[in-house]
Amino acid sequence: GRFGSEDLQKAFAEALSGAGRKCQKPVFVLLRPPGDLDGMKEFLGMHAALTKAGLPVFYEMEKFARAMVRVINHQQTINNKGDS
């Protein structure tokens, strides 16, 4: 299927989460919902695996972009406080 087996979903989510920890950078996921009901079970499984791994999941580019702006602004605030 679109997202593979439950084991593959879990391994993928854990790999993304681990990469974020290793790089000390936030990892976001933009996950496009399926266009039909047949893919919804796999989609929900992938969503569950990603959120269980502690990753924020977005379904819309606009919401994802807003979150990225908040993270960037927060990081800039932290960096500016360090420069004082």
XYZ file of N, CA and C in Angstrom:
252
model
N 0.808 -1.186 0.000
C 0.000 0.000 0.000
C 0.853 1.252 0.000
N 0.200 2.329 0.150
C 0.824 3.655 0.086
C 1.863 3.866 1.189
N 1.563 3.388 2.402
C 2.460 3.612 3.529
C 3.138 2.342 4.033
N 2.915 1.231 3.389
C 3.573 -0.003 3.771
C 2.961 -0.651 5.003
N 3.656 -1.640 5.498
C 3.175 -2.397 6.649
C 3.289 -1.580 7.931
N 2.650 -2.054 8.966
C 2.716 -1.389 10.277
C 4.152 -1.338 10.787
N 4.907 -2.421 10.577
C 6.308 -2.444 11.010
C 7.139 -1.407 10.261
N 6.901 -1.276 8.958
C 7.621 -0.291 8.156
C 7.249 1.126 8.586
N 5.978 1.362 8.868
C 5.538 2.673 9.341
C 6.243 3.042 10.642
N 6.286 2.099 11.567
C 6.934 2.330 12.862
C 8.425 2.605 12.677
N 9.086 1.813 11.840
C 10.522 1.994 11.600
C 10.791 3.355 10.961
N 9.955 3.764 10.023
C 10.111 5.059 9.365
C 9.961 6.195 10.371
N 8.923 6.117 11.198
C 8.676 7.153 12.197
C 9.827 7.235 13.195
N 10.316 6.109 13.639
C 11.425 6.094 14.589
C 12.710 6.629 13.957
N 12.919 6.339 12.671
C 14.107 6.848 11.974
C 14.047 8.368 11.862
N 12.877 8.914 11.531
C 12.738 10.371 11.451
C 12.962 11.022 12.806
N 12.360 10.452 13.825
C 12.502 10.990 15.168
C 13.959 10.916 15.624
N 14.609 9.806 15.355
C 16.013 9.638 15.716
C 16.926 10.609 14.990
N 16.616 10.879 13.729
C 17.416 11.839 12.965
C 17.302 13.229 13.572
N 16.107 13.595 14.007
C 15.923 14.888 14.647
C 16.710 15.011 15.935
N 16.681 13.952 16.734
C 17.446 13.958 17.989
C 18.945 14.037 17.714
N 19.401 13.265 16.757
C 20.829 13.223 16.443
C 21.320 14.580 15.933
N 20.533 15.216 15.091
C 20.910 16.514 14.519
C 20.530 17.682 15.417
N 19.756 17.389 16.455
C 19.247 18.417 17.363
C 18.473 19.489 16.607
N 17.641 19.027 15.684
C 16.784 19.895 14.873
C 15.367 19.344 14.924
N 14.389 20.239 14.867
C 13.007 19.756 14.846
C 12.693 19.071 13.516
N 11.881 18.057 13.583
C 11.431 17.342 12.381
C 9.914 17.462 12.328
N 9.426 17.911 11.215
C 7.994 18.045 10.977
C 7.609 17.111 9.847
N 6.358 16.676 9.849
C 5.881 15.798 8.781
C 4.652 16.429 8.144
N 4.684 16.531 6.841
C 3.534 16.975 6.068
C 2.984 15.726 5.389
N 1.827 15.278 5.848
C 1.261 13.997 5.424
C -0.042 14.252 4.676
N -0.047 13.933 3.427
C -1.229 14.170 2.603
C -2.242 13.048 2.789
N -3.461 13.390 3.215
C -4.493 12.352 3.374
C -4.830 11.712 2.029
N -5.267 10.467 2.068
C -5.616 9.782 0.825
C -6.899 10.366 0.236
N -7.050 10.166 -1.046
C -8.236 10.652 -1.733
C -9.401 9.694 -1.659
N -9.183 8.527 -1.070
C -10.261 7.533 -1.007
C -10.267 6.832 0.344
N -11.340 6.139 0.607
C -11.475 5.440 1.884
C -10.541 4.244 2.012
N -10.174 3.635 0.891
C -9.301 2.461 0.935
C -7.950 2.776 1.580
N -7.428 3.970 1.326
C -6.131 4.332 1.874
C -6.186 4.891 3.283
N -7.379 5.125 3.797
C -7.505 5.775 5.101
C -6.940 4.934 6.245
N -7.102 3.627 6.208
C -6.576 2.774 7.291
C -5.055 2.896 7.377
N -4.373 2.827 6.242
C -2.917 2.966 6.237
C -2.512 4.374 6.658
N -3.240 5.365 6.183
C -2.961 6.755 6.541
C -3.045 6.947 8.051
N -4.110 6.426 8.649
C -4.275 6.560 10.093
C -3.198 5.800 10.854
N -2.780 4.658 10.318
C -1.684 3.907 10.927
C -0.381 4.687 10.876
N -0.111 5.315 9.738
C 1.107 6.110 9.598
C 1.051 7.312 10.534
N -0.092 7.951 10.597
C -0.262 9.087 11.507
C -0.001 8.660 12.945
N -0.558 7.538 13.345
C -0.369 7.040 14.708
C 1.105 6.758 14.994
N 1.798 6.141 14.052
C 3.218 5.832 14.245
C 4.041 7.111 14.383
N 3.740 8.106 13.572
C 4.487 9.362 13.608
C 4.248 10.119 14.908
N 2.994 10.213 15.328
C 2.706 10.944 16.563
C 3.229 10.192 17.784
N 3.183 8.870 17.744
C 3.736 8.083 18.850
C 5.240 8.310 18.975
N 5.898 8.555 17.846
C 7.333 8.832 17.847
C 7.623 10.287 18.241
N 6.566 11.049 18.528
C 6.748 12.420 18.985
C 6.877 13.454 17.891
N 6.481 13.097 16.679
C 6.610 14.014 15.559
C 5.305 14.758 15.301
N 5.383 16.071 15.080
C 4.182 16.804 14.709
C 3.812 16.504 13.259
N 2.533 16.254 13.040
C 2.051 15.892 11.701
C 1.065 16.958 11.222
N 1.288 17.439 10.030
C 0.417 18.429 9.409
C -0.183 17.845 8.133
N -1.415 18.279 7.829
C -2.115 17.793 6.628
C -2.218 18.859 5.562
N -1.960 20.102 5.944
C -2.094 21.211 5.008
C -0.799 22.015 4.979
N -0.386 22.413 3.792
C 0.853 23.171 3.627
C 0.796 24.484 4.407
N -0.348 25.136 4.430
C -0.463 26.425 5.120
C -0.213 26.277 6.623
N -0.787 25.258 7.236
C -0.577 25.042 8.667
C 0.865 24.639 8.958
N 1.431 23.853 8.083
C 2.832 23.466 8.207
C 3.732 24.708 8.138
N 3.460 25.576 7.178
C 4.262 26.791 7.010
C 4.146 27.700 8.233
N 2.948 27.824 8.779
C 2.773 28.636 9.988
C 3.593 28.080 11.150
N 3.591 26.777 11.293
C 4.371 26.154 12.361
C 5.862 26.406 12.163
N 6.312 26.320 10.932
C 7.728 26.570 10.646
C 8.093 28.007 10.996
N 7.231 28.949 10.679
C 7.492 30.352 11.009
C 7.598 30.523 12.519
N 6.719 29.871 13.269
C 6.778 29.968 14.737
C 8.089 29.404 15.275
N 8.518 28.280 14.733
C 9.775 27.671 15.185
C 10.957 28.584 14.855
N 10.976 29.118 13.660
C 12.072 30.008 13.250
C 12.090 31.262 14.119
N 10.927 31.856 14.346
C 10.861 33.051 15.194
C 11.315 32.748 16.620
N 10.912 31.618 17.143
C 11.330 31.217 18.490
C 12.846 31.052 18.549
N 13.408 30.395 17.567
C 14.857 30.183 17.546
C 15.594 31.511 17.426
N 15.065 32.425 16.626
C 15.700 33.746 16.509
C 15.650 34.501 17.825
N 14.534 34.384 18.547
C 14.408 35.029 19.863
C 15.448 34.480 20.822
N 15.598 33.166 20.821
C 16.608 32.532 21.696
C 18.011 33.009 21.315
N 18.303 33.025 20.018
C 19.624 33.459 19.561
C 19.894 34.922 19.911
N 18.867 35.767 19.786
C 19.041 37.195 20.102
C 19.272 37.404 21.585
N 18.650 36.617 22.434
C 18.883 36.723 23.884
C 20.312 36.320 24.227
N 20.832 35.367 23.477
C 22.208 34.926 23.709
C 23.230 35.958 23.291
N 22.861 36.828 22.352
C 23.769 37.869 21.872
C 23.850 39.066 22.822
N 22.896 39.158 23.735
C 22.841 40.330 24.648
C 23.899 40.254 25.711
